[in-house]
Coordinates of C-alpha atoms in Angstrom, one line a residue:
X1 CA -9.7 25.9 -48.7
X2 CA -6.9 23.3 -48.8
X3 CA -7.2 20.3 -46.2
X4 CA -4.2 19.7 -44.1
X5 CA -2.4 16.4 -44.9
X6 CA -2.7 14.7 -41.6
X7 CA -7.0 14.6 -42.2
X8 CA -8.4 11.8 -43.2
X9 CA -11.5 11.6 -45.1
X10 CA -13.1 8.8 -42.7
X11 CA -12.3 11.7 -39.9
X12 CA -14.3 14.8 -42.3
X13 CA -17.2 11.8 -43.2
X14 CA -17.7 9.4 -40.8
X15 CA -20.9 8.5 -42.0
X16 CA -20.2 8.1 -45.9
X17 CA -16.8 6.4 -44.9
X18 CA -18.9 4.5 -42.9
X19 CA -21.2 3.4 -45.6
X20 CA -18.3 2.8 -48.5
X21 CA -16.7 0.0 -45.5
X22 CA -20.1 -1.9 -45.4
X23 CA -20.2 -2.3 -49.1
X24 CA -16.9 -3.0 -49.3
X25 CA -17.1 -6.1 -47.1
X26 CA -20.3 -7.5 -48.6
X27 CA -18.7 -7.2 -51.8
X28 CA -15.8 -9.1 -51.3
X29 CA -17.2 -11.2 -48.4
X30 CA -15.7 -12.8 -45.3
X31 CA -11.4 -12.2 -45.2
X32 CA -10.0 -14.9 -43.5
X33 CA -7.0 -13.8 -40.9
X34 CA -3.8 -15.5 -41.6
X35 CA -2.7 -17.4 -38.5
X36 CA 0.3 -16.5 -36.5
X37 CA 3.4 -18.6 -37.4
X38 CA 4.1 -22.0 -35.9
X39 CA 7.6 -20.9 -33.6
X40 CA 8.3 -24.6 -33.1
X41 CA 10.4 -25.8 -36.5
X42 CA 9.5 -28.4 -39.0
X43 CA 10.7 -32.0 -38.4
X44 CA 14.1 -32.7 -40.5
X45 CA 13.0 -35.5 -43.3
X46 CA 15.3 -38.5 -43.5
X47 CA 17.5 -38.9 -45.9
X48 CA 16.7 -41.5 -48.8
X49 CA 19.1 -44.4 -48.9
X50 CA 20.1 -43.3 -52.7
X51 CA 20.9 -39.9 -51.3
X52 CA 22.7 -40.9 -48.8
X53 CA 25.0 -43.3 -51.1
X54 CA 25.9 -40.5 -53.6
X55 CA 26.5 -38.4 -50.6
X56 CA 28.6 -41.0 -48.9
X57 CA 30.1 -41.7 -52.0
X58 CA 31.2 -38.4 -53.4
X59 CA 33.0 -37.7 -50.1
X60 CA 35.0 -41.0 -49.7
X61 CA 35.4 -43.1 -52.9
X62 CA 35.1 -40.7 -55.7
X63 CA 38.4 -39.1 -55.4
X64 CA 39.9 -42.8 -56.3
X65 CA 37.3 -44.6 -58.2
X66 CA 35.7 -41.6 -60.2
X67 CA 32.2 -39.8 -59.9
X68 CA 30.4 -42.7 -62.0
X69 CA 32.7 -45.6 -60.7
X70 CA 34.8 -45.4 -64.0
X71 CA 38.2 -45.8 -62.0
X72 CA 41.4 -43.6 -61.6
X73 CA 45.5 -43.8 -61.4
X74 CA 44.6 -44.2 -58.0
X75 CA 41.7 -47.1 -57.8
X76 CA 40.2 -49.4 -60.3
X77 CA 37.0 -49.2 -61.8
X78 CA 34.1 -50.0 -60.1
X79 CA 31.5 -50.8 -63.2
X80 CA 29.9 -54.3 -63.2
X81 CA 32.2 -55.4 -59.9
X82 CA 28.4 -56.1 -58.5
X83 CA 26.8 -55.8 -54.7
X84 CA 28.9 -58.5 -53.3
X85 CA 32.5 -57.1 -53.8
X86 CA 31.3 -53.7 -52.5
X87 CA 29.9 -55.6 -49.2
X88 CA 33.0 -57.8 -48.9
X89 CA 35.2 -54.6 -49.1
X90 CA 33.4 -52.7 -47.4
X91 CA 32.1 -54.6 -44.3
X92 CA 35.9 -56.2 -43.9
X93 CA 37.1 -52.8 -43.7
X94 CA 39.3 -53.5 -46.4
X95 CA 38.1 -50.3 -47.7
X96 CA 38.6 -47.5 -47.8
X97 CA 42.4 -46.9 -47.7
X98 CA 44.1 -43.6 -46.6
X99 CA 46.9 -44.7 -49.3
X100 CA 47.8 -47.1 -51.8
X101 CA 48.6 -50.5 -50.6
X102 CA 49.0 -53.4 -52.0
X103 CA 47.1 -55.4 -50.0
X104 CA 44.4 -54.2 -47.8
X105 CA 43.9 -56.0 -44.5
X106 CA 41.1 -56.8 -42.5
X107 CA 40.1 -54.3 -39.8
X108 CA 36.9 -52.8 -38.5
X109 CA 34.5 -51.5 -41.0
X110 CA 34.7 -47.5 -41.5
X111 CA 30.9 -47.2 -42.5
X112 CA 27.9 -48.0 -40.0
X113 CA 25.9 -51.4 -41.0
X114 CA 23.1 -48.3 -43.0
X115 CA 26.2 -46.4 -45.1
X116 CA 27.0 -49.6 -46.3
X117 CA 23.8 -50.4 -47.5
X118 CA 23.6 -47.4 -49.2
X119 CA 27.1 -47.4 -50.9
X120 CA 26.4 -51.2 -52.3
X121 CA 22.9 -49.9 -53.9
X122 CA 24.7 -46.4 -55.2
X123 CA 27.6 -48.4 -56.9
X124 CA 24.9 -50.8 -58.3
X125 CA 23.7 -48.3 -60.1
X126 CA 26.8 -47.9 -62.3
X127 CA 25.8 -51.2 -64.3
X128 CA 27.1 -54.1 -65.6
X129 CA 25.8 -56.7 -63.6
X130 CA 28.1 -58.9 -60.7
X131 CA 27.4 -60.8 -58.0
X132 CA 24.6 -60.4 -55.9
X133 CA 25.4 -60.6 -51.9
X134 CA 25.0 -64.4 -51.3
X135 CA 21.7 -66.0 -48.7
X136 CA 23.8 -68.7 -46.7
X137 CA 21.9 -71.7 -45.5
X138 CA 23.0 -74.3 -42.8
X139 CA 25.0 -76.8 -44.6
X140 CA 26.8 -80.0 -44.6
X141 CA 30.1 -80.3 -42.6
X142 CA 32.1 -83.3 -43.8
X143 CA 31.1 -82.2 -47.6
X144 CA 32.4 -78.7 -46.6
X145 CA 35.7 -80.1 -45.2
X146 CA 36.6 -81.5 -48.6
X147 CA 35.3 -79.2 -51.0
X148 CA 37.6 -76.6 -48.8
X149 CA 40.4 -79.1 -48.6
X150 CA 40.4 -79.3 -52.8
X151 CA 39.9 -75.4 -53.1
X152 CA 40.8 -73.5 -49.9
X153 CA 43.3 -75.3 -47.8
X154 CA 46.6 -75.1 -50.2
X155 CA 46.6 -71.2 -49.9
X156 CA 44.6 -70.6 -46.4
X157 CA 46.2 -73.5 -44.4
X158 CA 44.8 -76.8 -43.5
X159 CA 43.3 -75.5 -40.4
X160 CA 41.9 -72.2 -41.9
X161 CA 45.2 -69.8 -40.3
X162 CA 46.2 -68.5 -43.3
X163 CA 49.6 -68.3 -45.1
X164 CA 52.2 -66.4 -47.1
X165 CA 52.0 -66.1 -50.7
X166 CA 54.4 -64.6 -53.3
X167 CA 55.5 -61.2 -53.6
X168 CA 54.2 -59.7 -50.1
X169 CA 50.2 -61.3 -50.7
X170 CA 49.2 -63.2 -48.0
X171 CA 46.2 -65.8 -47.7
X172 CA 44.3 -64.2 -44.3
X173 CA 43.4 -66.0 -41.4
X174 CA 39.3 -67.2 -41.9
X175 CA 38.1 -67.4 -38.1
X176 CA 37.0 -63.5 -38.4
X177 CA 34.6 -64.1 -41.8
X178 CA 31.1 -64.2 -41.2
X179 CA 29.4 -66.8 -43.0
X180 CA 28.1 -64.1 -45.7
X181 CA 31.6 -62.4 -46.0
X182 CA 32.9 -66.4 -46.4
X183 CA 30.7 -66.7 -49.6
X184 CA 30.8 -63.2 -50.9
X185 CA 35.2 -64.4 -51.3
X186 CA 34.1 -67.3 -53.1
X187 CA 31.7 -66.0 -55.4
X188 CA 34.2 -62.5 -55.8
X189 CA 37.8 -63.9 -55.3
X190 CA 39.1 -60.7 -53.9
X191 CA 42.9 -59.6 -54.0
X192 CA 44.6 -63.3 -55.7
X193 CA 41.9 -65.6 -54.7
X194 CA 40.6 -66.8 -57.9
X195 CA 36.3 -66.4 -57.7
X196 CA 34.2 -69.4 -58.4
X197 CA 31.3 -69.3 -59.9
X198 CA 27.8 -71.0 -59.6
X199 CA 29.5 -73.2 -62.2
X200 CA 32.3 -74.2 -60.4
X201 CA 30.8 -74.7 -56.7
X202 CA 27.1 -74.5 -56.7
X203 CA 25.0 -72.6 -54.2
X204 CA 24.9 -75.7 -51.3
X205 CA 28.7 -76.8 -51.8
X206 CA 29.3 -72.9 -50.8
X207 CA 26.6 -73.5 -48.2
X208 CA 28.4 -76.7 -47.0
X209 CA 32.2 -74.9 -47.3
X210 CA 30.7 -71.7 -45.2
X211 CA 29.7 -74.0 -42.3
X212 CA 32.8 -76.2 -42.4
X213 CA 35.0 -72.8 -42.1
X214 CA 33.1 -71.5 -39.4
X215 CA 33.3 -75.1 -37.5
X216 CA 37.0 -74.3 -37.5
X217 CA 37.1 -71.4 -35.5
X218 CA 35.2 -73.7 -33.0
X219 CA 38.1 -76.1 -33.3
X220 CA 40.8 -73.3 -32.7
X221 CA 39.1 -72.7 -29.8
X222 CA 39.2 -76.0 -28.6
X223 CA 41.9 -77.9 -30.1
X224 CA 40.3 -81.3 -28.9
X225 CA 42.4 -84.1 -27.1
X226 CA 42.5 -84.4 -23.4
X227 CA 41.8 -80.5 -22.9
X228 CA 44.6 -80.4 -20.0
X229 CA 43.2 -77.1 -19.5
X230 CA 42.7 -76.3 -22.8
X231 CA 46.4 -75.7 -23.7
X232 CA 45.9 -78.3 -26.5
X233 CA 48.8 -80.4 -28.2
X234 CA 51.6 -78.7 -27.0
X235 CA 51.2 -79.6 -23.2
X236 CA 50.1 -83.1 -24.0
X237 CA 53.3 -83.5 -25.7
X238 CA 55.2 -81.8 -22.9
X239 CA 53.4 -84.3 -20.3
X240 CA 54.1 -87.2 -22.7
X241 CA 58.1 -86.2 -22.9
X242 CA 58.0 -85.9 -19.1
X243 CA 56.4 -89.4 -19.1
X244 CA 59.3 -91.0 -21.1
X245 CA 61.5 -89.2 -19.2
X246 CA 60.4 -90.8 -15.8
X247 CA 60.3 -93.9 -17.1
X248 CA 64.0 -94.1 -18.6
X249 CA 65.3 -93.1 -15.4
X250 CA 63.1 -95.8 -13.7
X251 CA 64.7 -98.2 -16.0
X252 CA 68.1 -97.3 -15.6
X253 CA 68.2 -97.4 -12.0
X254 CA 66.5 -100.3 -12.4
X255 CA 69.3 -102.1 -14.8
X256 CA 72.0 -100.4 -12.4
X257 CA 70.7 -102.5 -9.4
X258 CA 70.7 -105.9 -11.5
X259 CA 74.1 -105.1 -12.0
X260 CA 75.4 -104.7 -8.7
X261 CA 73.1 -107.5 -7.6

């Protein structure tokens, strides 16, 4: 007689069935239940800095500088430049440019204090060498005031304002700079400011210029003199016309009485 499909043989022998599931687990032993999955999601892993630099870098400097740094029509080359020009571009906001200019200017950096990190170490990887972002001590005023009188003040002014060069370049004002963005210029010479080396100012003359440059944006702010409210040379020499003034009158009305006397 043929069984219908829908019986079981467990159903037709409960007892050998039974039997068979007994051996069965001691056989194969203990099966451990796999647990329900977790509903609440995984925590999102950080980003390594390296990551982040190619990322960073792939979406907003390779399509001028080239993939490895090797330079295009549209940017320069980017091999050996070293950490400090890539902090001094890039926390000046000097860079990056939505076009070509021939001069970038100072304005707020594009990149977050962390992106910036990470581009410097990415573009580092490229090789050959440059120079390393600068430690700036404290240093020595009056030895800063001449080393930037000899070196700085025929192209950035005497008092640090800045001034206009040849052919559209200008020398920028200083009294922004951070001390470390003061010697990254020196040790980089960015745009036509010629760099200088450890063997042409050493490590505390750059120590004593950085201090000296920062002391005048404390002199801009007070010009000195009798501070007449802080207005500075201008109204002192406004009171000191009004001064002479009053005291030619005085003496010509003076003189005009003698004479009638």
């Amino acid at each position: 007689m043929r069984l219908p499909r829908a019986v079981t043989l467990p159903a037709l022998y409960p007892r050998r069935a039974l039997v068979v599931g007994s051996v069965l687990a001691l056989a194969v032993g203990p099966v451990a239940l796999a647990p329900a999955p977790d509903p609440t999601p995984a925590p999102a892993t950080a980003t390594p800095a390296g990551d982040r630099g190619t990322q960073v870098y792939l979406e907003r400097c390779a399509s001028c500088h080239g993939v490895r740094g090797q330079g295009s029509q549209q940017g320069p080359s980017l091999v050996g430049v070293g950490p400090a020009s890539v902090d001094f571009q890039l926390s000046t906001g000097r860079m990056p440019v939505s076009r070509e200019v021939s001069q970038a200017r100072r304005r707020e950096p594009v990149f977050s204090a962390g992106d910036i990190s990470a581009l410097v170490d990415h573009v580092a990887s490229f090789g050959g060498g440059g120079p390393r972002i600068p430690r700036v001590a404290l240093g020595d005023v009056v030895s800063g005031r001449e080393v930037f009188a000899a070196n700085c003040a025929p192209c950035h002014g005497a008092a640090g304002s800045g001034a206009v060069l040849t052919n559209g370049w200008s020398a920028p004002p200083l009294y922004e700079a951070s001390p470390t963005q003061i010697a990254e210029a020196v040790r980089v010479g960015p745009g036509l400011m010629p760099a200088f080396p450890g063997q042409v100012l050493t490590d505390r003359q750059v120590d004593d210029l950085t201090s000296y440059v920062r002391r005048l944006r404390t002199e801009r702010l007070d010009p000195g003199g009798n501070p007449l409210g802080r207005l500075g040379p201008l109204a002192e020499g406004l009171l000191a016309w009004l001064a002479v003034l009053v005291l030619l009158v005085a003496g010509v009305r003076w003189l005009g009485r003698r004479a009638a006397e």
